mmCIF file of C-alpha atoms in Angstrom:
data_model
loop_
_atom_site.group_PDB
_atom_site.id
_atom_site.type_symbol
_atom_site.label_atom_id
_atom_site.label_comp_id
_atom_site.label_asym_id
_atom_site.label_seq_id
_atom_site.Cartn_x
_atom_site.Cartn_y
_atom_site.Cartn_z
ATOM 1 C CA MET R 30 101.070 101.636 130.719
ATOM 2 C CA ARG R 31 103.545 99.341 132.452
ATOM 3 C CA VAL R 32 102.119 96.460 134.488
ATOM 4 C CA ARG R 33 103.756 94.065 136.923
ATOM 5 C CA ARG R 34 102.728 90.726 138.381
ATOM 6 C CA GLY R 35 100.374 91.364 141.297
ATOM 7 C CA ASP R 36 99.101 94.726 140.049
ATOM 8 C CA ILE R 37 95.402 95.323 140.548
ATOM 9 C CA VAL R 38 94.100 96.924 137.372
ATOM 10 C CA SER R 39 90.821 98.029 135.844
ATOM 11 C CA VAL R 40 90.218 96.019 132.660
ATOM 12 C CA ASP R 41 87.663 96.653 129.916
ATOM 13 C CA LEU R 42 86.449 93.150 129.050
ATOM 14 C CA GLY R 43 83.903 94.376 126.524
ATOM 15 C CA GLY R 44 80.139 94.084 126.544
ATOM 16 C CA PRO R 45 77.601 91.292 126.117
ATOM 17 C CA SER R 46 77.162 92.075 122.419
ATOM 18 C CA ASP R 47 80.888 92.376 121.584
ATOM 19 C CA ASP R 48 82.314 89.874 119.112
ATOM 20 C CA ASP R 49 85.000 88.848 121.626
ATOM 21 C CA THR R 50 82.633 87.897 124.479
ATOM 22 C CA ARG R 51 80.740 84.608 124.302
ATOM 23 C CA GLY R 52 78.460 82.505 126.523
ATOM 24 C CA GLY R 53 79.535 82.483 130.163
ATOM 25 C CA GLU R 54 82.570 84.722 129.679
ATOM 26 C CA ILE R 55 82.497 87.758 131.931
ATOM 27 C CA TYR R 56 82.380 91.249 130.502
ATOM 28 C CA LYS R 57 82.249 94.917 131.551
ATOM 29 C CA THR R 58 85.035 97.010 133.019
ATOM 30 C CA ARG R 59 86.101 95.381 136.247
ATOM 31 C CA PRO R 60 89.102 94.961 138.552
ATOM 32 C CA ALA R 61 91.599 92.186 137.841
ATOM 33 C CA VAL R 62 94.976 91.020 139.080
ATOM 34 C CA VAL R 63 97.914 90.676 136.695
ATOM 35 C CA ILE R 64 99.174 87.083 136.964
ATOM 36 C CA GLN R 65 101.700 87.026 134.105
ATOM 37 C CA ASN R 66 105.376 87.010 135.110
ATOM 38 C CA ASP R 67 107.345 90.248 134.840
ATOM 39 C CA VAL R 68 109.628 89.000 132.051
ATOM 40 C CA GLY R 69 106.535 88.540 129.890
ATOM 41 C CA ASN R 70 105.135 91.871 131.044
ATOM 42 C CA LYS R 71 108.366 93.628 130.085
ATOM 43 C CA HIS R 72 108.577 92.192 126.570
ATOM 44 C CA SER R 73 104.951 91.794 125.473
ATOM 45 C CA VAL R 74 102.086 94.094 124.523
ATOM 46 C CA THR R 75 99.723 91.643 126.240
ATOM 47 C CA THR R 76 99.440 90.354 129.792
ATOM 48 C CA ILE R 77 97.520 87.609 131.560
ATOM 49 C CA ILE R 78 94.883 88.698 134.073
ATOM 50 C CA ALA R 79 92.383 87.094 136.414
ATOM 51 C CA PRO R 80 89.244 89.160 137.071
ATOM 52 C CA ILE R 81 88.271 90.014 140.628
ATOM 53 C CA SER R 82 84.673 89.629 141.818
ATOM 54 C CA GLY R 83 82.799 92.385 143.561
ATOM 55 C CA GLY R 84 82.806 95.175 140.988
ATOM 56 C CA HIS R 85 84.248 98.615 141.655
ATOM 57 C CA THR R 86 82.408 99.642 144.822
ATOM 58 C CA ASN R 87 84.885 100.505 147.567
ATOM 59 C CA TYR R 88 87.628 98.566 145.788
ATOM 60 C CA PRO R 89 90.214 97.556 146.982
ATOM 61 C CA PHE R 90 88.639 97.465 150.454
ATOM 62 C CA LYS R 91 85.629 95.338 149.527
ATOM 63 C CA ASP R 92 85.827 91.592 150.171
ATOM 64 C CA SER R 93 86.263 89.814 146.863
ATOM 65 C CA HIS R 94 87.877 86.805 145.205
ATOM 66 C CA VAL R 95 89.972 86.210 142.115
ATOM 67 C CA GLN R 96 87.998 84.402 139.412
ATOM 68 C CA LEU R 97 90.520 81.848 138.180
ATOM 69 C CA ASP R 98 87.926 80.239 135.924
ATOM 70 C CA GLN R 99 87.994 83.456 133.854
ATOM 71 C CA ILE R 100 91.750 83.915 133.216
ATOM 72 C CA ARG R 101 92.363 85.933 130.028
ATOM 73 C CA THR R 102 95.148 87.383 127.948
ATOM 74 C CA VAL R 103 94.492 91.062 127.234
ATOM 75 C CA ASP R 104 96.196 93.791 125.230
ATOM 76 C CA ILE R 105 97.637 96.197 127.791
ATOM 77 C CA GLU R 106 97.027 99.427 125.855
ATOM 78 C CA GLU R 107 93.590 98.419 124.528
ATOM 79 C CA ARG R 108 92.070 96.805 127.624
ATOM 80 C CA ILE R 109 93.744 98.080 130.808
ATOM 81 C CA VAL R 110 92.101 101.326 131.867
ATOM 82 C CA ASP R 111 93.747 102.128 135.211
ATOM 83 C CA LYS R 112 95.847 100.747 138.068
ATOM 84 C CA TYR R 113 94.464 100.540 141.620
ATOM 85 C CA GLY R 114 97.478 99.168 143.457
ATOM 86 C CA THR R 115 99.173 95.852 144.140
ATOM 87 C CA VAL R 116 98.217 92.743 146.088
ATOM 88 C CA SER R 117 100.365 91.920 149.108
ATOM 89 C CA PRO R 118 103.019 89.197 148.849
ATOM 90 C CA SER R 119 100.878 86.885 151.015
ATOM 91 C CA GLN R 120 97.828 87.508 148.804
ATOM 92 C CA MET R 121 99.922 86.747 145.699
ATOM 93 C CA GLU R 122 101.051 83.467 147.282
ATOM 94 C CA GLU R 123 97.390 82.549 147.877
ATOM 95 C CA ILE R 124 96.574 83.391 144.254
ATOM 96 C CA GLU R 125 99.521 81.292 143.020
ATOM 97 C CA ASP R 126 98.387 78.317 145.134
ATOM 98 C CA ALA R 127 94.851 78.683 143.781
ATOM 99 C CA ILE R 128 96.161 78.856 140.179
ATOM 100 C CA ARG R 129 98.046 75.585 140.707
ATOM 101 C CA ILE R 130 94.871 73.934 142.012
ATOM 102 C CA SER R 131 92.640 75.446 139.325
ATOM 103 C CA LEU R 132 94.938 74.352 136.485
ATOM 104 C CA GLY R 133 95.917 71.021 138.041
ATOM 105 C CA LEU R 134 99.636 71.853 138.234
#
């Protein structure tokens, strides 16, 4: 599957008993936004995602927020299950601003 920055995808983040999920890390299959740049997406088998709160119900129409405290690198073929769509340019700008604040950039 090919992903691009701003894509809204369904990501399998494992379960509570998986070896790759610890403590307060989120798990389950849930929506996420791809935040990695498209050069990286073109040349890598992994991408960087930020999960989206709110689960699957009525997504993408349900109010939700991007969980920037849970940013992860995931294998595209192993973890990304489906694509829902793409965030708008204005939504991506908001996410970028929030990333800068969250990471102190």
